[in-house]
Coordinates of C-alpha atoms in Angstrom, one line a residue:
M1 CA 117.7 126.9 156.6
K2 CA 114.6 125.3 155.3
K3 CA 114.7 127.3 152.0
K4 CA 118.4 126.3 151.5
F5 CA 117.5 122.6 152.0
I6 CA 114.6 122.8 149.5
S7 CA 116.8 124.6 147.0
K8 CA 119.5 121.9 147.4
L9 CA 116.9 119.2 147.1
L10 CA 115.6 120.7 143.8
V11 CA 119.1 120.9 142.4
A12 CA 119.7 117.2 143.4
C13 CA 116.5 116.1 141.7
S14 CA 117.4 118.0 138.6
I15 CA 120.8 116.3 138.4
M16 CA 119.2 112.9 139.0
V17 CA 116.8 113.5 136.1
T18 CA 119.4 114.7 133.6
G19 CA 122.2 112.4 134.8
L20 CA 120.8 109.2 133.3
F21 CA 123.0 106.2 132.5
V22 CA 123.5 105.7 128.7
G23 CA 125.0 102.7 127.0
S24 CA 127.9 101.9 129.3
N25 CA 127.8 104.4 132.2
T26 CA 127.0 107.2 129.8
T27 CA 125.9 110.6 131.2
E28 CA 124.8 113.8 129.6
V29 CA 125.8 117.4 130.3
N30 CA 124.0 120.7 129.5
A31 CA 121.5 118.9 127.3
K32 CA 118.1 120.3 126.2
S33 CA 115.0 119.2 128.1
Y34 CA 113.3 115.9 127.1
H35 CA 110.7 115.7 124.4
K36 CA 109.0 112.9 122.5
A37 CA 111.5 110.9 120.5
V38 CA 111.9 111.8 116.8
T39 CA 113.0 109.2 114.3
K40 CA 116.5 109.6 112.9
I41 CA 117.8 108.1 109.6
A42 CA 121.3 106.7 109.5
G43 CA 123.7 107.8 106.8
N44 CA 126.4 105.7 105.2
G45 CA 129.5 106.8 107.2
N46 CA 130.8 105.5 110.5
Y47 CA 131.0 108.0 113.4
A48 CA 132.1 107.8 117.0
I49 CA 129.6 107.6 119.8
Y50 CA 130.4 109.4 123.1
H51 CA 129.3 109.0 126.7
K52 CA 129.0 112.8 127.3
A53 CA 128.4 116.0 125.4
S54 CA 128.7 119.6 126.6
K55 CA 128.9 123.0 125.0
K56 CA 132.6 122.3 124.4
G57 CA 131.9 119.2 122.5
P58 CA 131.7 115.4 123.0
S59 CA 133.9 113.3 125.3
G60 CA 134.3 109.7 126.3
K61 CA 134.3 107.8 122.9
F62 CA 133.2 104.2 123.6
T63 CA 131.7 102.8 120.4
S64 CA 130.9 103.4 116.7
T65 CA 127.8 103.8 114.7
K66 CA 128.9 101.0 112.4
Y67 CA 127.0 98.6 114.7
F68 CA 123.7 100.5 114.4
K69 CA 123.2 101.8 110.9
H70 CA 120.3 99.4 110.1
A71 CA 118.7 99.7 113.5
Q72 CA 115.7 101.8 114.6
I73 CA 117.2 105.1 115.8
Q74 CA 115.4 107.7 117.8
S75 CA 116.4 110.8 119.8
K76 CA 114.9 112.9 122.5
Q77 CA 117.8 115.4 122.8
S78 CA 120.3 117.4 120.8
L79 CA 123.0 119.9 121.8
D80 CA 124.8 122.6 119.8
T81 CA 128.5 122.4 120.7
K82 CA 131.7 124.1 119.5
K83 CA 132.3 121.0 117.4
G84 CA 128.9 120.9 115.8
K85 CA 125.5 119.6 116.7
F86 CA 125.2 116.3 118.6
W87 CA 122.3 114.0 119.2
K88 CA 121.7 111.5 122.0
I89 CA 120.6 108.4 120.2
I90 CA 118.3 105.6 121.3
V91 CA 118.9 102.4 119.4
D92 CA 116.2 99.7 119.2
G93 CA 114.7 101.2 122.4
R94 CA 117.9 101.5 124.3
T95 CA 119.6 104.8 125.1
V96 CA 123.2 104.6 123.8
G97 CA 125.1 107.9 123.6
W98 CA 125.9 111.1 121.7
V99 CA 126.7 111.2 118.0
S100 CA 127.5 114.0 115.5
Q101 CA 124.6 115.1 113.3
D102 CA 126.8 114.4 110.3
F103 CA 126.0 110.7 110.9
F104 CA 122.4 111.1 109.7
A105 CA 121.1 111.2 106.2
R106 CA 120.2 114.9 105.9
N107 CA 118.1 116.7 103.3
K108 CA 117.4 113.4 101.6
I109 CA 114.4 111.7 100.0
A110 CA 115.0 108.0 99.3
V111 CA 112.6 106.6 96.6
V112 CA 112.3 103.3 94.8
S113 CA 114.2 103.0 91.6
K114 CA 111.3 101.9 89.5
V115 CA 107.5 101.4 89.6
S116 CA 105.9 99.2 87.0
L117 CA 102.1 98.9 86.8
V118 CA 99.8 96.4 85.1
Q119 CA 97.4 98.1 82.8
N120 CA 94.1 98.4 84.7
P121 CA 91.5 101.2 84.6
S122 CA 90.4 100.4 88.1
F123 CA 93.7 101.4 89.8
S124 CA 95.8 104.5 90.4
F125 CA 99.2 104.4 92.1
D126 CA 99.7 106.7 95.1
T127 CA 103.1 108.2 94.3
R128 CA 104.0 108.7 98.0
D129 CA 104.0 104.9 98.3
A130 CA 107.4 105.0 96.5
I131 CA 109.0 106.9 99.3
N132 CA 111.3 104.9 101.7
Y133 CA 112.0 108.0 103.8
A134 CA 112.4 111.7 103.7
T135 CA 114.5 113.8 106.1
N136 CA 115.0 117.4 107.0
S137 CA 118.3 119.3 107.4
E138 CA 119.0 117.5 110.7
G139 CA 118.4 114.0 109.5
T140 CA 115.0 113.7 111.2
A141 CA 112.4 111.6 109.3
V142 CA 109.4 113.6 108.1
N143 CA 105.9 112.3 107.3
A144 CA 105.7 111.3 103.6
N145 CA 102.5 113.4 103.4
K146 CA 104.7 116.5 103.9
V147 CA 106.7 115.8 100.8
K148 CA 105.7 117.7 97.7
V149 CA 105.1 115.6 94.6
S150 CA 104.7 116.6 91.0
T151 CA 101.6 114.3 90.7
S152 CA 99.8 112.7 93.6
S153 CA 98.8 109.6 91.7
V154 CA 99.4 107.8 88.3
S155 CA 96.5 106.1 86.6
S156 CA 97.2 102.7 85.2
A157 CA 94.3 102.9 82.7
T158 CA 96.6 103.5 79.6
P159 CA 100.2 102.5 78.9
G160 CA 102.9 105.1 79.2
T161 CA 105.7 106.5 81.4
T162 CA 105.5 109.3 84.0
T163 CA 108.4 110.8 85.8
V164 CA 107.5 111.8 89.3
S165 CA 109.4 114.4 91.2
Y166 CA 109.6 114.7 95.0
S167 CA 110.9 117.6 97.1
Y168 CA 111.1 118.6 100.8
G169 CA 113.2 121.6 101.7
N170 CA 116.5 121.2 99.9
A171 CA 115.9 117.4 99.4
K172 CA 114.9 116.3 95.9
A173 CA 114.4 112.9 94.2
S174 CA 112.5 111.4 91.3
T175 CA 111.3 108.0 90.1
V176 CA 109.8 106.6 86.9
V177 CA 106.3 105.0 86.9
T178 CA 105.5 102.9 83.8
V179 CA 102.2 101.4 82.9
R180 CA 102.8 98.1 81.0
A181 CA 101.4 97.7 77.5
D182 CA 99.6 94.4 77.6
K183 CA 96.0 95.2 78.4
N184 CA 95.2 91.5 79.0
E185 CA 98.0 90.8 81.5
G186 CA 96.6 89.1 84.5
I187 CA 93.4 88.0 82.8
T188 CA 93.0 84.2 82.6
K189 CA 90.4 81.6 83.6
A190 CA 89.8 79.7 86.9
S191 CA 88.7 76.4 85.5
I192 CA 90.0 73.7 87.9
T193 CA 87.4 71.5 89.5
P194 CA 88.0 71.8 93.3
K195 CA 89.0 68.7 95.3
N196 CA 87.0 67.7 98.3
G197 CA 88.1 69.6 101.4
P198 CA 88.0 68.5 105.1
K199 CA 84.9 68.7 107.2
E200 CA 84.7 72.3 108.4
I201 CA 85.8 72.8 111.9
S202 CA 84.8 75.3 114.6
T203 CA 87.3 77.9 115.9
W204 CA 87.2 81.3 117.5
K205 CA 86.9 84.5 115.6
G206 CA 88.9 87.5 116.7
S207 CA 92.1 87.8 118.8
S208 CA 94.0 85.1 120.7
K209 CA 92.1 83.5 123.6
S210 CA 95.3 82.7 125.5
S211 CA 99.0 83.6 125.7
S212 CA 102.5 82.3 126.3
R213 CA 103.2 81.4 130.0
N214 CA 104.3 84.8 131.1
W215 CA 102.4 87.1 128.6
N216 CA 99.6 87.8 131.0
A217 CA 98.6 90.0 134.0
A218 CA 99.1 87.1 136.4
H219 CA 102.8 87.0 135.5
N220 CA 103.2 90.8 134.9
Y221 CA 104.0 90.2 131.2
T222 CA 107.5 89.2 132.1
F223 CA 109.9 87.5 129.7
E224 CA 109.7 83.8 128.7
T225 CA 112.5 81.6 130.0
R226 CA 111.3 78.1 128.9
P227 CA 110.7 76.7 125.4
N228 CA 107.5 75.3 124.1
T229 CA 106.8 72.1 122.2
F230 CA 103.5 71.9 120.4
K231 CA 102.5 68.5 118.8
S232 CA 99.6 67.6 116.6
N233 CA 99.0 64.8 114.1
G234 CA 102.6 64.1 113.2
L235 CA 103.8 67.8 113.2
T236 CA 105.9 69.0 116.1
L237 CA 106.7 72.7 116.5
K238 CA 109.4 73.8 119.0
T239 CA 110.3 77.3 120.1
K240 CA 113.0 78.8 118.0
F241 CA 112.9 82.5 119.0
F242 CA 111.0 84.8 121.4
Q243 CA 110.7 88.3 120.0
P244 CA 110.9 91.7 121.8
R245 CA 107.6 93.4 122.2
F246 CA 109.2 96.6 120.8
V247 CA 112.3 97.3 118.7
S248 CA 112.0 100.9 119.7
L249 CA 110.8 103.0 122.6
D250 CA 107.4 101.7 123.7
Y251 CA 103.9 103.1 123.7
N252 CA 103.3 106.9 123.3
K253 CA 107.0 107.8 123.5
A254 CA 107.6 108.5 119.8
A255 CA 106.7 111.8 118.3
D256 CA 105.6 110.2 115.1
K257 CA 104.1 106.9 113.7
M258 CA 107.5 106.1 112.1
G259 CA 109.2 105.8 115.5
Q260 CA 107.3 102.9 117.2
V261 CA 108.3 99.4 116.1
G262 CA 105.7 97.2 117.7
V263 CA 103.5 95.8 119.1
I264 CA 101.6 93.7 116.6
P265 CA 103.4 91.0 114.6
Q266 CA 101.8 89.8 111.4
G267 CA 103.3 87.8 108.5
I268 CA 106.7 86.1 108.6
T269 CA 109.3 84.8 106.2
V270 CA 112.4 82.7 106.9
R271 CA 115.3 82.0 104.5
G272 CA 118.2 80.2 106.1
S273 CA 119.1 82.1 109.3
N274 CA 117.3 85.3 108.2
F275 CA 113.9 85.7 109.9
T276 CA 111.7 88.7 109.0
V277 CA 108.4 89.7 110.6
A278 CA 106.0 92.5 109.6
V279 CA 105.3 94.7 112.7
F280 CA 102.6 97.3 113.2
N281 CA 101.5 99.8 115.8
S282 CA 97.9 98.4 115.6
S283 CA 96.1 95.6 113.7
S284 CA 94.2 98.1 111.6
D285 CA 97.4 99.8 110.2
Q286 CA 98.4 99.5 106.5
Y287 CA 101.9 100.9 107.2
G288 CA 104.6 99.5 109.4
H289 CA 108.1 98.1 109.7
L290 CA 109.8 94.9 108.7
V291 CA 112.2 93.6 111.3
S292 CA 114.9 91.1 110.3
Y293 CA 116.9 88.9 112.7
D294 CA 119.9 86.8 112.0
L295 CA 118.9 83.7 114.0
N296 CA 122.6 82.6 114.1
H297 CA 123.5 85.7 116.2
V298 CA 120.5 86.2 118.6
S299 CA 119.6 83.7 121.4
K300 CA 116.2 82.1 121.9
Y301 CA 115.4 84.4 124.9
G302 CA 117.8 87.4 124.9
A303 CA 116.1 89.7 122.4
Q304 CA 113.0 90.0 124.6
N305 CA 114.9 92.5 126.7
L306 CA 117.1 94.6 124.4
P307 CA 117.4 97.5 126.8
G308 CA 118.4 95.3 129.7
L309 CA 121.1 93.3 127.9
K310 CA 124.8 93.5 128.9
W311 CA 126.3 96.2 126.7
S312 CA 128.6 93.9 124.7
T313 CA 125.6 91.5 124.0
F314 CA 123.3 94.4 123.0
K315 CA 125.9 95.7 120.6
K316 CA 126.2 92.3 119.0
Y317 CA 122.4 91.8 118.8
A318 CA 121.8 95.3 117.4
S319 CA 124.3 94.6 114.5
H320 CA 122.2 91.6 113.6
I321 CA 118.8 93.1 113.8
K322 CA 117.6 95.3 110.8
V323 CA 114.6 97.5 110.8
S324 CA 113.0 98.9 107.6
P325 CA 111.8 102.4 107.3
Y326 CA 108.1 103.0 107.9
I327 CA 106.6 101.7 104.6
K328 CA 103.3 100.5 103.2
L329 CA 102.9 96.7 104.0
G330 CA 99.2 96.2 103.7
H331 CA 98.2 93.5 106.2
G332 CA 101.7 92.0 106.2
Q333 CA 100.6 88.4 105.7
A334 CA 101.4 88.1 102.0
I335 CA 105.1 87.8 102.4
G336 CA 108.1 85.8 101.3
S337 CA 111.8 86.0 100.5
S338 CA 114.6 85.0 98.3
A339 CA 118.4 85.0 99.0
N340 CA 118.6 88.8 98.6
Y341 CA 115.1 90.2 98.8
I342 CA 112.0 90.3 100.9
Y343 CA 108.7 90.5 99.0
V344 CA 105.4 91.8 100.4
I345 CA 101.9 92.3 98.8
A346 CA 100.7 95.6 100.3
N347 CA 97.0 94.6 100.3
D348 CA 93.9 95.7 102.2
N349 CA 92.7 92.8 104.3
K350 CA 89.3 94.4 104.9
M351 CA 88.6 94.3 101.1
K352 CA 86.6 91.2 100.4
N353 CA 87.2 91.5 96.6
S354 CA 88.1 94.3 94.2
T355 CA 89.0 95.0 90.6
A356 CA 91.9 97.2 92.0
S357 CA 95.4 96.0 91.3
E358 CA 97.7 95.1 94.2
E359 CA 101.2 96.2 94.8
I360 CA 104.3 94.0 95.3
Y361 CA 107.2 95.5 97.2
Q362 CA 110.7 94.2 96.7
I363 CA 112.8 95.1 99.7
R364 CA 116.6 94.7 99.8
K365 CA 117.8 92.6 102.8
S366 CA 121.1 94.5 102.8
D367 CA 119.6 97.8 103.9
M368 CA 115.8 97.1 104.3
M369 CA 114.9 99.6 101.6
V370 CA 112.2 99.1 99.0
K371 CA 114.0 98.7 95.6
Q372 CA 111.1 98.3 93.2
I373 CA 107.3 98.2 93.2
W374 CA 105.1 96.3 90.7
S375 CA 101.4 96.0 90.5
F376 CA 99.6 92.9 89.4
R377 CA 96.1 91.5 89.1
I378 CA 94.5 88.1 88.9
W379 CA 91.2 88.0 87.1
S380 CA 89.1 85.1 85.8
G381 CA 87.6 86.8 82.8
S382 CA 86.0 89.9 84.4
S383 CA 85.9 88.3 87.9
P384 CA 88.7 89.6 90.1
R385 CA 90.7 87.6 92.7
Y386 CA 91.9 90.1 95.3
I387 CA 94.7 88.3 97.2
H388 CA 95.0 88.4 101.0
N389 CA 97.6 85.7 101.4
A390 CA 100.7 84.9 99.3
T391 CA 104.2 83.5 99.6
F392 CA 107.3 84.1 97.4
P393 CA 109.7 81.0 97.1
D394 CA 112.0 82.9 94.8
D395 CA 112.5 86.2 92.9
N396 CA 110.2 85.2 90.0
T397 CA 107.5 83.2 91.6
M398 CA 104.6 83.8 94.0
Y399 CA 101.8 81.5 95.1
C400 CA 98.6 83.1 96.1
L401 CA 95.5 81.9 98.0
F402 CA 92.1 83.2 97.1
H403 CA 88.9 82.3 99.1
N404 CA 86.0 82.3 96.7
G405 CA 83.2 82.4 99.3
G406 CA 80.5 82.7 96.7
N407 CA 81.5 79.4 95.2
N408 CA 82.5 77.8 98.5
R409 CA 86.1 77.1 97.6
Y410 CA 89.8 78.1 98.0
E411 CA 91.8 78.6 94.8
Y412 CA 95.6 78.3 94.6
W413 CA 97.4 80.5 92.0
K414 CA 101.0 80.5 90.7
V415 CA 102.1 83.9 89.4
T416 CA 105.3 84.0 87.4
R417 CA 107.4 87.1 86.7
T418 CA 109.0 87.6 83.3
G419 CA 110.7 91.0 83.1
D420 CA 108.2 93.2 84.8
S421 CA 105.1 91.2 83.9
W422 CA 103.3 88.9 86.4
T423 CA 101.3 86.1 84.7
P424 CA 98.8 84.1 86.8
E425 CA 97.9 80.4 86.5
E426 CA 95.4 78.5 88.6
V427 CA 97.2 75.4 89.9
G428 CA 94.6 73.9 92.4
A429 CA 91.4 74.4 94.3
T430 CA 89.8 72.9 97.4
K431 CA 86.1 72.7 98.0
G432 CA 84.7 74.1 101.3
N433 CA 85.8 76.7 103.8
F434 CA 88.1 74.7 106.2
V435 CA 86.6 76.6 109.2
S436 CA 82.9 77.2 109.8
N437 CA 82.9 80.8 110.9
H438 CA 84.7 82.5 108.0
S439 CA 87.7 83.2 110.2
P440 CA 90.4 84.7 108.0
V441 CA 93.5 82.8 106.9
Q442 CA 96.5 83.9 109.0
G443 CA 99.3 81.9 107.5
F444 CA 100.0 80.5 104.0
T445 CA 103.2 79.0 102.6
Y446 CA 104.4 76.6 99.9
D447 CA 106.7 73.6 100.4
P448 CA 108.5 72.9 97.2
S449 CA 110.1 69.7 98.4
H450 CA 106.7 68.1 98.8
D451 CA 104.8 70.3 96.3
Q452 CA 102.2 71.2 98.9
F453 CA 100.7 74.2 100.8
Y454 CA 100.2 74.9 104.4
V455 CA 97.2 77.0 105.4
G456 CA 96.7 78.4 108.9
F457 CA 93.7 79.6 110.9
N458 CA 94.1 80.5 114.6
D459 CA 95.9 77.4 116.1
Y460 CA 95.0 75.1 113.1
I461 CA 97.3 74.3 110.2
F462 CA 95.9 72.4 107.2
K463 CA 98.2 70.6 104.7
V464 CA 97.0 70.6 101.1
A465 CA 98.6 69.2 97.9
K466 CA 99.4 71.7 95.2
D467 CA 96.3 70.7 93.2
G468 CA 94.1 71.3 96.2
T469 CA 93.8 67.7 97.5
Y470 CA 93.3 67.9 101.3
K471 CA 96.0 65.9 103.2
K472 CA 96.0 66.6 106.9
T473 CA 94.8 68.8 109.8
H474 CA 97.1 69.9 112.7
R475 CA 95.3 71.4 115.7
F476 CA 97.6 72.7 118.4
R477 CA 95.1 73.8 121.1
V478 CA 97.3 76.7 122.3
K479 CA 94.4 79.2 121.7
R480 CA 96.9 81.7 120.3
E481 CA 96.6 83.2 116.9
L482 CA 98.9 82.0 114.2
E483 CA 100.5 85.1 112.6
G484 CA 102.4 83.6 109.8
L485 CA 103.9 80.5 108.1
S486 CA 107.1 80.0 106.2
I487 CA 109.2 77.2 104.6
S488 CA 113.0 77.1 104.4
G489 CA 114.5 73.9 103.2
D490 CA 112.9 71.0 105.0
K491 CA 111.7 73.2 107.9
I492 CA 108.3 74.8 108.5
Y493 CA 108.2 77.9 110.7
A494 CA 105.1 79.1 112.5
E495 CA 104.7 82.4 114.4
F496 CA 102.3 82.6 117.3
A497 CA 101.0 85.8 119.0
Q498 CA 101.2 87.0 122.6
R499 CA 104.2 86.9 123.0
G500 CA 105.6 86.8 119.4
E501 CA 107.1 83.3 119.3
L502 CA 108.7 81.7 116.2
T503 CA 108.5 77.9 116.2
V504 CA 110.0 75.4 113.9
G505 CA 109.2 71.8 112.7
K506 CA 110.0 69.4 110.0
T507 CA 108.0 69.2 106.7
K508 CA 106.7 65.8 105.6

């Protein structure tokens, strides 16, 4: 009797483990055992999603993949059926249901259409940086290092064109890398006399010293339910949007680095209702994801708990959240956007200065794929200006901030694109360091309406005229790191860490 009871108990436990709720009352049948989640890449077609799957096939159609093709998709399970192979998909961290393997982009390598490099003997382009994603025969993303390339790098020392071929299994692709002909492109002179800056202030160095109300052990890191208002010296910032900690499964549940989307936000850009944030697994990573939200279709608080939303709300949210592939983003704080594209300088924030070129990535908002890569440089004669912070107000212009510590000043550069060439011009300079402990800049943006820059350190924002004239200091005393600044129209957006919180104010 005791043996029978134990046997029944084990069977019941097995059913409880495998009979999980999915999407809207979705269960699984005869599925394989759990494993760490692989990253899946959506294809172009629309396919039905089902509650159940068995050896006979799927059943219980309840939604379509059309809502999720730009989401982060993962899977822990697959099942061979009489109607083909099906995968149980996890969308933005929420288990949804079963879908045909035909939905995924299989045997495909997606690469950028063109790479254009400034002539520079101090830089070689890593050809794997041109890969958006690569997949195997099941539509599972594979590490770019596993992709075979015809040449691992292209030197930018001399002008010319190189065709680079990529292959993985049956997948093939190619791109063209061109080194531009003008050997003097990017070389100019920093000649502006710096304007007097503010008295240097003292601030902390390192991570945030505080958090939002509930982002702490005392409140069990629960969700925020009240907005914030931060005021300082004529600038008022109000909560616009609290972000989810992860737009994927959380810590240690992904089988690859490509799967986890979170937990570190860095730079931001806002254009109209489109808000994009660079997200990394750790603050030391150079590769990560861009996550874009349509602020007109997500509430101030709801996205914090994507897995716990009502099904109809989640489906709506997921269709208005887009996640890029796992791509090179540098530190992610040199970012901006136009109507159709997001731009990022994939720099190394640990590099104090370097003669190496830097890469600009142009990412389509429509599908979050990198379309084109350029390299550029800013040199004053033979003295390089390696850029850590930049913003892109349109498709042909970027403004860059360079801290010349040796000469105790900040320089402001306008870089204009003509064709594939990027031409720098110094437009302003400010004497001093703003902060006394060499804490790095964590936000930089340009306000075209008032021809001025905003520069952020920790919970300080400095307002500076385009020529470098100091205008005002805003200290918010929230003890949370500023992770990015952006201008859209007459509004300034500021992102604070712990929890990721987008705030908005009016420019003056």
